[in-house]
CSV table of C-alpha atoms and ligand atoms in Angstrom, one decimal:
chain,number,residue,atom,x,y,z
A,8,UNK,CA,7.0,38.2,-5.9
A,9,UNK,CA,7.5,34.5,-7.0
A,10,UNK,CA,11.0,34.6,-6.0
A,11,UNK,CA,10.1,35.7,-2.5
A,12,UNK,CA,7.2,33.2,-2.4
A,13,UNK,CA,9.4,30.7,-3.2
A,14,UNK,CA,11.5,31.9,-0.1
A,15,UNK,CA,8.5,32.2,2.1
A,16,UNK,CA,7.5,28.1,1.2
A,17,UNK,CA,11.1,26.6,2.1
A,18,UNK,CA,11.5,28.5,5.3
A,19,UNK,CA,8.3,26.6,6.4
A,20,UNK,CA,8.1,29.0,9.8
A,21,UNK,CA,8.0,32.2,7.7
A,22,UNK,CA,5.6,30.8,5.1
A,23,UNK,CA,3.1,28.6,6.9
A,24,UNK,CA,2.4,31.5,9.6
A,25,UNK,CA,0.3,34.8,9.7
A,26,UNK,CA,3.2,36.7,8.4
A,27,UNK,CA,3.5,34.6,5.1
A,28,UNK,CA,-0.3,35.1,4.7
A,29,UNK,CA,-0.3,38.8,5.1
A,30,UNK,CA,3.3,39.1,3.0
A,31,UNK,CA,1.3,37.2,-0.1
A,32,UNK,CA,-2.1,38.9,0.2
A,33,UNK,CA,-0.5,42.0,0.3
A,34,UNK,CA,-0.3,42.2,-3.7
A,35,UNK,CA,-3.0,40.2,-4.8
A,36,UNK,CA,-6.4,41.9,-4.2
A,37,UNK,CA,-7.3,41.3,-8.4
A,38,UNK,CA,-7.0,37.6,-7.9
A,39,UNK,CA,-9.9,37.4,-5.2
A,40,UNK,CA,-13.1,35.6,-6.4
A,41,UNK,CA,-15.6,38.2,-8.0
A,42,UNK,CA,-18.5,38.7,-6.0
A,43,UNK,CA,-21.3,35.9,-6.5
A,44,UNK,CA,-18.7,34.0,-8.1
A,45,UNK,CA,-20.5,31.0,-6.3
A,46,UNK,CA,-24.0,31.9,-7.1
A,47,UNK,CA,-26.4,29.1,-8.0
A,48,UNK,CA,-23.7,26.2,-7.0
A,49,UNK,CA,-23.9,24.0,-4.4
A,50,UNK,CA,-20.9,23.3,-1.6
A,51,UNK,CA,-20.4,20.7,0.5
A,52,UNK,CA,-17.9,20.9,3.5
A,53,UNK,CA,-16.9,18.6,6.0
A,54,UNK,CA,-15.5,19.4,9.0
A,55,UNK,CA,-17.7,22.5,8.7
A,56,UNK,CA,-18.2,22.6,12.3
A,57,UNK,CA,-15.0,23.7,13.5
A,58,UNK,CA,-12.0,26.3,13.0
A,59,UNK,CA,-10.9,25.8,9.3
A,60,UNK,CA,-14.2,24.3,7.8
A,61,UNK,CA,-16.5,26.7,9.4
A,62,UNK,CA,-14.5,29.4,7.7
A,63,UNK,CA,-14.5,27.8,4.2
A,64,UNK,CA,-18.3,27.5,4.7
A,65,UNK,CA,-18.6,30.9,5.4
A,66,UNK,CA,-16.1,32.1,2.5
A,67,UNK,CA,-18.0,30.1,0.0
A,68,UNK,CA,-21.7,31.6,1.5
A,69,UNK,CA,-19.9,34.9,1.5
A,70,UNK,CA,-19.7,34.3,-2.5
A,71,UNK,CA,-23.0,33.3,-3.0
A,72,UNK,CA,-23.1,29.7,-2.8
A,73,UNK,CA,-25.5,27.2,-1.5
A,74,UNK,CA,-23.7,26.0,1.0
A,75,UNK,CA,-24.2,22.4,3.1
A,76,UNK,CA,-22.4,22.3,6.4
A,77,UNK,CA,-21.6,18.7,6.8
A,78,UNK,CA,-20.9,17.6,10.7
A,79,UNK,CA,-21.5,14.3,12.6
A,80,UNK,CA,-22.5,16.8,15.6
A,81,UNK,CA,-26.3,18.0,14.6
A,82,UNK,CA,-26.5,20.3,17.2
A,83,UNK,CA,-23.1,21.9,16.3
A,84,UNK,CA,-23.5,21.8,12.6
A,85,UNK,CA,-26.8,23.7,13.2
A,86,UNK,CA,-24.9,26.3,15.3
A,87,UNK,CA,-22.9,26.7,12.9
A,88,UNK,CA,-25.6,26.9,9.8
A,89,UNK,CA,-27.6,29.4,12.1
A,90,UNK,CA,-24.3,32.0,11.9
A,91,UNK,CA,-24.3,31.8,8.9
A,92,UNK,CA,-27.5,32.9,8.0
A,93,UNK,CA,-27.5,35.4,10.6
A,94,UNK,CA,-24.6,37.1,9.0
A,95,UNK,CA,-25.6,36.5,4.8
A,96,UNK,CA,-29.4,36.3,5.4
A,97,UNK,CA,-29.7,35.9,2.1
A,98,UNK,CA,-27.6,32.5,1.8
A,99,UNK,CA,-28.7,29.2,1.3
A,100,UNK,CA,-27.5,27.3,4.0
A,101,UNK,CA,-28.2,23.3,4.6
A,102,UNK,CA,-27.4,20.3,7.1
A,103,UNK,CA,-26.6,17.0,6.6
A,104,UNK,CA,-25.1,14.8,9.3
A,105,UNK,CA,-22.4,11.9,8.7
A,106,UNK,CA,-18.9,10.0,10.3
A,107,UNK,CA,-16.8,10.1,7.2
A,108,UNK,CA,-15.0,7.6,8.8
A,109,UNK,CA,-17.4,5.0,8.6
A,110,UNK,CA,-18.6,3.5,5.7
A,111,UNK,CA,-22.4,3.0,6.2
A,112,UNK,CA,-22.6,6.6,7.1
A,113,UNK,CA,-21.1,8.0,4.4
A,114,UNK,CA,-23.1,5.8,1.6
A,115,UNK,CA,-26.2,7.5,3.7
A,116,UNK,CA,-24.4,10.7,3.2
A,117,UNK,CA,-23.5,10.4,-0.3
A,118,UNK,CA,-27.4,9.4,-1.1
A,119,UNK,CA,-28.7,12.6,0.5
A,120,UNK,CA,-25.5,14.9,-1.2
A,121,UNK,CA,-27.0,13.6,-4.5
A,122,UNK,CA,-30.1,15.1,-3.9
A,123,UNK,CA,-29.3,17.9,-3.4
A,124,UNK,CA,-27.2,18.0,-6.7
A,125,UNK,CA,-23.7,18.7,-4.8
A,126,UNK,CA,-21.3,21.3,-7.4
A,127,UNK,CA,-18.1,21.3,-5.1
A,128,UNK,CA,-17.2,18.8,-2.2
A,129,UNK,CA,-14.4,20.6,0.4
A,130,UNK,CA,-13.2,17.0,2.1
A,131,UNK,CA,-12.0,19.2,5.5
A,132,UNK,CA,-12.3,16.8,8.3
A,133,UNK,CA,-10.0,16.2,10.0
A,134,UNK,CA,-8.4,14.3,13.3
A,135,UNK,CA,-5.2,13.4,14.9
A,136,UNK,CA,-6.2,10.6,17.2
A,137,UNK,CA,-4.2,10.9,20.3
A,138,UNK,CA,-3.9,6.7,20.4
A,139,UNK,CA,-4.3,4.2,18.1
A,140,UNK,CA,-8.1,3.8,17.0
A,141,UNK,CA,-9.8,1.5,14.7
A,142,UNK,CA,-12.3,3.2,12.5
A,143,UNK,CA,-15.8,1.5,12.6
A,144,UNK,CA,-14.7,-0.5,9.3
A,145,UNK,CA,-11.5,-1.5,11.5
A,146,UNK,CA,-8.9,1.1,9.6
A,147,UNK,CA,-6.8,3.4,11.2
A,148,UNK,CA,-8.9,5.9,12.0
A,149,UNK,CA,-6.6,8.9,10.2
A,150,UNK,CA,-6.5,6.6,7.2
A,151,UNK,CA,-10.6,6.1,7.4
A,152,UNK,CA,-11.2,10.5,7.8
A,153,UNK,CA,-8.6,11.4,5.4
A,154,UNK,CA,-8.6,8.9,2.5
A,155,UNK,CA,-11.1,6.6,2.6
A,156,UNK,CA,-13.9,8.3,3.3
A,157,UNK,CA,-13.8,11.2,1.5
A,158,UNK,CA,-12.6,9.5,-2.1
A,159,UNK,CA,-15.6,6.8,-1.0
A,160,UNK,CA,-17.9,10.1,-0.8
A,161,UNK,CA,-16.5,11.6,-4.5
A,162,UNK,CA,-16.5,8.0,-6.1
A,163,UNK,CA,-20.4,7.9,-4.7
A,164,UNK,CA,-21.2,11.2,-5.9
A,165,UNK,CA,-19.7,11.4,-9.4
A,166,UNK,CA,-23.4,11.5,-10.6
A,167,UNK,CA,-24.3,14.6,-8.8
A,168,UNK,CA,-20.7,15.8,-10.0
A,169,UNK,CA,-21.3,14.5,-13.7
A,170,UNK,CA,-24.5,16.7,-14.0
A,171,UNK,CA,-22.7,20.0,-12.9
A,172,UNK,CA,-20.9,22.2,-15.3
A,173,UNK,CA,-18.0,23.2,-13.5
A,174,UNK,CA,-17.4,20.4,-10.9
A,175,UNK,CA,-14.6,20.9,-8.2
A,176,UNK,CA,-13.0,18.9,-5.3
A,177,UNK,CA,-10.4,20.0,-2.4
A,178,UNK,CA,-8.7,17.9,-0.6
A,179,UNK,CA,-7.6,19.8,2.7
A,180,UNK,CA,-4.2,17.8,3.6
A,181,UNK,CA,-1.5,19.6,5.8
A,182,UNK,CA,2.4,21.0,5.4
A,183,UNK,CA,2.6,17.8,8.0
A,184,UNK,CA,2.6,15.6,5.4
A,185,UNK,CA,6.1,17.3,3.4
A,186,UNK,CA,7.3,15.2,6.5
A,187,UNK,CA,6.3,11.3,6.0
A,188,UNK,CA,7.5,8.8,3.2
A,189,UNK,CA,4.7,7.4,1.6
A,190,UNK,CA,3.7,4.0,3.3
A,191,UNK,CA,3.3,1.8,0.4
A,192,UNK,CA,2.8,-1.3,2.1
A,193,UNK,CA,1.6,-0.4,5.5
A,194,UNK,CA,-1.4,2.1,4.7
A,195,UNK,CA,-3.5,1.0,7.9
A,196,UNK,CA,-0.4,1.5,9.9
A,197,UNK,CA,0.1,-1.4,11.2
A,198,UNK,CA,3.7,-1.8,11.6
A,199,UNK,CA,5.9,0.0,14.5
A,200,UNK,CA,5.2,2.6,17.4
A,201,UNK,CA,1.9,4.0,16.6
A,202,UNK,CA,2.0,7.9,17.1
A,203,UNK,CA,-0.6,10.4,16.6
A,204,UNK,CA,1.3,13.1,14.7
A,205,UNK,CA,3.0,10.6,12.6
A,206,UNK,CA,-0.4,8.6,11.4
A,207,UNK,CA,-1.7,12.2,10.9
A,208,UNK,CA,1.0,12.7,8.5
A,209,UNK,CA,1.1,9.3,7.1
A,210,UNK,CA,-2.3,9.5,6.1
A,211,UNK,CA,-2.0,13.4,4.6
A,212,UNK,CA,0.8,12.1,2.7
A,213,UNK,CA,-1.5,9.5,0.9
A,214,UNK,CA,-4.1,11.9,0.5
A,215,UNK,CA,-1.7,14.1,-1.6
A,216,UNK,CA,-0.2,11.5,-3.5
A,217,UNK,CA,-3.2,10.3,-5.1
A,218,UNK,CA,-4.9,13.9,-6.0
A,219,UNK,CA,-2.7,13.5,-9.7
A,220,UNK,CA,-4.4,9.8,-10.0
A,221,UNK,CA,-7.7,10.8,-8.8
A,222,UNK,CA,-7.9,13.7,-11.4
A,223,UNK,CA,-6.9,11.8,-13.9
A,224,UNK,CA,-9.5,9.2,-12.5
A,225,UNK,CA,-12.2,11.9,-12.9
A,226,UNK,CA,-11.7,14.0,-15.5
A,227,UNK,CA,-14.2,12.5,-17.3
A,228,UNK,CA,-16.6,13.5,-15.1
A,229,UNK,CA,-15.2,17.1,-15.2
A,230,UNK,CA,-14.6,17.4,-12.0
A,231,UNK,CA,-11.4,19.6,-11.0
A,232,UNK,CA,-9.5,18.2,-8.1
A,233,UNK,CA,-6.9,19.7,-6.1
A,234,UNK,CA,-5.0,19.5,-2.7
A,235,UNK,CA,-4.2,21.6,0.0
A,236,UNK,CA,-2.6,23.0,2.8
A,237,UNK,CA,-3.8,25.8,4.8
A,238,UNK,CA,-0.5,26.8,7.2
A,239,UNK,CA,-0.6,26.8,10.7
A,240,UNK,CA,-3.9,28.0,11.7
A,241,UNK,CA,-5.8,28.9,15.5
A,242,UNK,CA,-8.2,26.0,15.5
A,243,UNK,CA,-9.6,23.9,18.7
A,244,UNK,CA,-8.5,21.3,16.5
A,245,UNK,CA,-4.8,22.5,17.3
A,246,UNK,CA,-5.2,23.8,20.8
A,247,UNK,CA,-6.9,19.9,21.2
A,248,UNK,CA,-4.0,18.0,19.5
A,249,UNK,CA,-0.9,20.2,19.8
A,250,UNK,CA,-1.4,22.0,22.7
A,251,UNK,CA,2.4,22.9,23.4
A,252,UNK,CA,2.9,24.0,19.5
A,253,UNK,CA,-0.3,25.7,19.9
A,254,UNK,CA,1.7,28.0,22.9
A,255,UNK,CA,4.6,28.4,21.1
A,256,UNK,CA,3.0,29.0,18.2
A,257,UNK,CA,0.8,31.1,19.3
A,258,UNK,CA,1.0,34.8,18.0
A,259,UNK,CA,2.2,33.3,14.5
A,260,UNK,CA,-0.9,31.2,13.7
A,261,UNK,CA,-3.1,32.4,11.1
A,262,UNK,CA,-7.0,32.9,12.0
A,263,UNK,CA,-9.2,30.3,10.4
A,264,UNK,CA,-10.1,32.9,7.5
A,265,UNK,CA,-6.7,32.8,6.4
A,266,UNK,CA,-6.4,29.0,6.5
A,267,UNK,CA,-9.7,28.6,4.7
A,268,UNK,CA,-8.8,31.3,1.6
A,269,UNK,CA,-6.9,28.7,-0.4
A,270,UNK,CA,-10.0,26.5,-0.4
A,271,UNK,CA,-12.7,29.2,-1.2
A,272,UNK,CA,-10.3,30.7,-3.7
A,273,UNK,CA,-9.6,26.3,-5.6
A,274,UNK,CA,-13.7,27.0,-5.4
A,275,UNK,CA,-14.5,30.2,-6.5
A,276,UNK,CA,-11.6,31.5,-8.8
A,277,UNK,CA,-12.8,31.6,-12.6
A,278,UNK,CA,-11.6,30.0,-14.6
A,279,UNK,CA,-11.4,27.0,-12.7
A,280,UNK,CA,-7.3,25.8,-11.9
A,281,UNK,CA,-5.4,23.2,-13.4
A,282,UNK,CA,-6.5,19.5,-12.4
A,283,UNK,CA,-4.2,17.5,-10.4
A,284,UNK,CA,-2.5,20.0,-8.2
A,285,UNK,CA,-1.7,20.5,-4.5
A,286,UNK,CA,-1.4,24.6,-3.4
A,287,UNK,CA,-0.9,26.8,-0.3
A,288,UNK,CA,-1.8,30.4,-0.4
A,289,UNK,CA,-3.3,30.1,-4.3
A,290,UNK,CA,0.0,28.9,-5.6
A,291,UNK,CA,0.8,25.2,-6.7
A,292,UNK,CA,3.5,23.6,-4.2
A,293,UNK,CA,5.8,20.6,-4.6
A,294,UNK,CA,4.7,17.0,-3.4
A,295,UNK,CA,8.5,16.9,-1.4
A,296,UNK,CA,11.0,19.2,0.3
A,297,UNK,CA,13.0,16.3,1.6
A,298,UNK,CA,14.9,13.4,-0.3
A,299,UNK,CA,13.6,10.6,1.9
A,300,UNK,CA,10.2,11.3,1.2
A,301,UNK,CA,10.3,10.9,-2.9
A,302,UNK,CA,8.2,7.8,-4.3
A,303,UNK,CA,8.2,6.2,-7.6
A,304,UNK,CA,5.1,6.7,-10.1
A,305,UNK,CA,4.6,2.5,-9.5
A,306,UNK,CA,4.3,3.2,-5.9
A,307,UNK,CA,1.9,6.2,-6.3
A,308,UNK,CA,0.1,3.5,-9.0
A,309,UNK,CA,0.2,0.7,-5.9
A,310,UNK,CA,-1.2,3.0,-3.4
A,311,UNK,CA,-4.0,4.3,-5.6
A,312,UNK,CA,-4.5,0.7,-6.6
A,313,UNK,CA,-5.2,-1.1,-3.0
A,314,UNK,CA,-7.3,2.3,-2.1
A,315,UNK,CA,-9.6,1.7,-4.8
A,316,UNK,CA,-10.0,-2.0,-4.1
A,317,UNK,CA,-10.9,-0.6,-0.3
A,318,UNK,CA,-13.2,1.6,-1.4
A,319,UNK,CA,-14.9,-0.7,-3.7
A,320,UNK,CA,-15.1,-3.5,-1.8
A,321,UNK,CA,-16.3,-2.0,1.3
A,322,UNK,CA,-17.8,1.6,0.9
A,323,UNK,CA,-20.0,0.7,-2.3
B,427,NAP,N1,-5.2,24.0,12.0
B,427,NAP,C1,-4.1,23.7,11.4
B,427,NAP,O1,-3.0,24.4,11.6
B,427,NAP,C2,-4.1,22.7,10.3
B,427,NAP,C3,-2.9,22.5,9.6
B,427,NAP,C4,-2.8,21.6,8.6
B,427,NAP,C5,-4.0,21.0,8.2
B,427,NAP,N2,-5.1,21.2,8.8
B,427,NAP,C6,-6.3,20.4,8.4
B,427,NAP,O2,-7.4,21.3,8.3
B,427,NAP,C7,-8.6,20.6,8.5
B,427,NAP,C8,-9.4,21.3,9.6
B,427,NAP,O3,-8.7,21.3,10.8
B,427,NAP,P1,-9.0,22.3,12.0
B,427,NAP,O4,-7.7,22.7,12.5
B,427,NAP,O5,-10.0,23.3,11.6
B,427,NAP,O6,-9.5,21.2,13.0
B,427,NAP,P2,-10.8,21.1,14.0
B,427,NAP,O7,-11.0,22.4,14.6
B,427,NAP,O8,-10.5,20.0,14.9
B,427,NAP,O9,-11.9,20.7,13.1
B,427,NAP,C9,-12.0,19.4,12.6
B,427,NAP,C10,-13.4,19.2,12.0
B,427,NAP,O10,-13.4,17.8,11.4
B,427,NAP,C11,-14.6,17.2,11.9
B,427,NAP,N3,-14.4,15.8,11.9
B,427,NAP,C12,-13.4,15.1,12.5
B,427,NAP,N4,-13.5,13.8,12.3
B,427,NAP,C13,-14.7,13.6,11.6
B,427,NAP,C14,-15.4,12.5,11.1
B,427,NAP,N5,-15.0,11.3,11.3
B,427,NAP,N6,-16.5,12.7,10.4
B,427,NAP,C15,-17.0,14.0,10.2
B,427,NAP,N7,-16.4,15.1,10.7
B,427,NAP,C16,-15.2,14.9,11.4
B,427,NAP,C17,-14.8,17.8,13.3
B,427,NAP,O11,-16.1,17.5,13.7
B,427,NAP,P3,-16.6,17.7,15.2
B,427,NAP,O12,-17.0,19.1,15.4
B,427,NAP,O13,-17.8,16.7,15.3
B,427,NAP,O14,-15.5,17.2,16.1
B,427,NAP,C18,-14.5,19.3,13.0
B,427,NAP,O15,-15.6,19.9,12.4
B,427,NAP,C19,-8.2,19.2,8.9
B,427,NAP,O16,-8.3,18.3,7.8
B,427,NAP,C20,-6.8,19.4,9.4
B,427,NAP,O17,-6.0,18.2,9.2
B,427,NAP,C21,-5.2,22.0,9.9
């Protein structure tokens, strides 16, 4: 099977569609979360309102969890809590409203997260602006959703995180990112042709990077950290964005359940997986496929360096 997995991940088309999902679930039924794995811990999930986050939201209820469905929309995050507890009427379900874009809002959002004693924070949103477009804060917006915002949200919640005994954090990135060099000294994207697609994966690429530092960075919290990529999944996020891949595409896109397993499994398997790591259907993945992409350990440092100095000089 690893052999073959192997396979599936370097022919991207085979691997990233319905048919690698369905070839790897195939033999692994004894790996699923047990039932009520989740029970008595709290989830957060961003990007909850939509396609991929909605599905993690209901994967983690489905396991028990309490779960709090985290959208800047309050009528569409309660849309989407309602489901929820129509179809587990026995979850917990929550809402709490923020941008994680913008600064302000998510210090407002990290102050009510902590109340509420947060185990696991799922950092899903997600957004490929179709032009370039300054965060509130004045960052690129991708850079703002992606990076900035949801390490500001851990960094602000490590209490909360601190107090739980089996503390865990996914990064949702995207196989988009296996595509851009690491922009060392351009992170706002400031430099060249702006495109959508390409600050998309510009700004996955240095939300991948720094999972190793920021495990390293937390571990003494004992929080778990990993990144992810979920495949090519049927979202309105794609239809919105990629609308012509989203037609070609079509019949080989995986349903949101399928891009969502990887993230309910990083939350619910027992014991919890190694710190550090970025997976795709429950397996760990490289950081590269291509040469050009490859990046020193002192640019890695650099990046995770002026990040922090962001966050702490502007989301603190
Ligand atoms: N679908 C794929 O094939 C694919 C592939 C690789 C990676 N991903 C990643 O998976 C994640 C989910 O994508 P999706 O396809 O499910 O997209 P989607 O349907 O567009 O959902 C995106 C979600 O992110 C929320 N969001 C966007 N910007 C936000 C902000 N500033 N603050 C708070 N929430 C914000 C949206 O909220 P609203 O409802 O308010 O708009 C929505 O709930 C993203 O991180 C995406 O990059 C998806």
């Amino acid at each position: 099977m690893h052999v073959w997995d192997t396979l599936l991940d370097r022919s991207v088309i085979a691997g990233y569609s319905r048919l690698g999902y369905a070839l790897r679930a195939a033999g692994r039924s004894d790996d699923d979360p047990r039932p009520g794995a989740l029970a008595g811990r709290t989830v957060a999930v961003t990007g909850a309102t939509s396609g991929i986050g909605a599905a993690i939201a209901e994967g983690v209820a489905a396991l028990g969890a309490h779960v709090i469905v985290v959208g800047r929309d309050g009528e569409r995050a309660q849309r989407v809590a309602a489901g929820l507890v129509e179809r587990f009427p026995d979850a917990r379900v929550s809402v709490e409203l923020g941008d994680v874009s913008d600064a302000e809002q998510v210090r407002d959002l990290a102050a009510r997260l902590d109340r509420r004693d947060v185990d696991a924070l799922v950092h899903n949103a997600g957004v490929m602006p179709p032009e370039r477009t300054d965060s509130a804060d004045g960052h690129e917006l991708s850079l703002a959703t992606h990076v900035l915002g949801p390490i500001a949200l851990t960094e602000l919640l490590l209490p909360a995180l601190r107090r739980s005994p089996d503390a865990r954090v996914v990064f949702m990135s995207s196989g988009g990112m296996y595509t851009a060099p690491l922009p060392v000294d351009d992170l706002d994207y400031r430099d060249g042709q702006y495109r959508g697609a390409r600050a998309y994966a510009r700004s996955k690429r240095i939300q991948t990077a720094l999972v190793p530092l920021l495990a390293d960075r937390w571990a003494a919290a004992g929080v778990m950290v990993a990144g992810m990529h979920p495949g090519w999944v049927d979202t309105p996020g794609v239809s919105g964005s990629l609308p012509r891949f989203a037609t070609l595409a079509g019949p080989l896109l995986r349903g949101p359940a399928e891009g969502a397993d990887t993230a309910v499994w990083l939350l619910g398997t027992e014991p919890a997986p190694p710190t550090g790591g970025f997976w795709h259907d429950r397996r760990r993945r490289p950081e590269h496929y291509l040469r050009r992409t490859r990046f020193s350990e002192a640019e890695r440092r650099a990046v995770g360096e002026r990040i922090a100095r962001i966050v702490d000089d502007e989301y603190r």
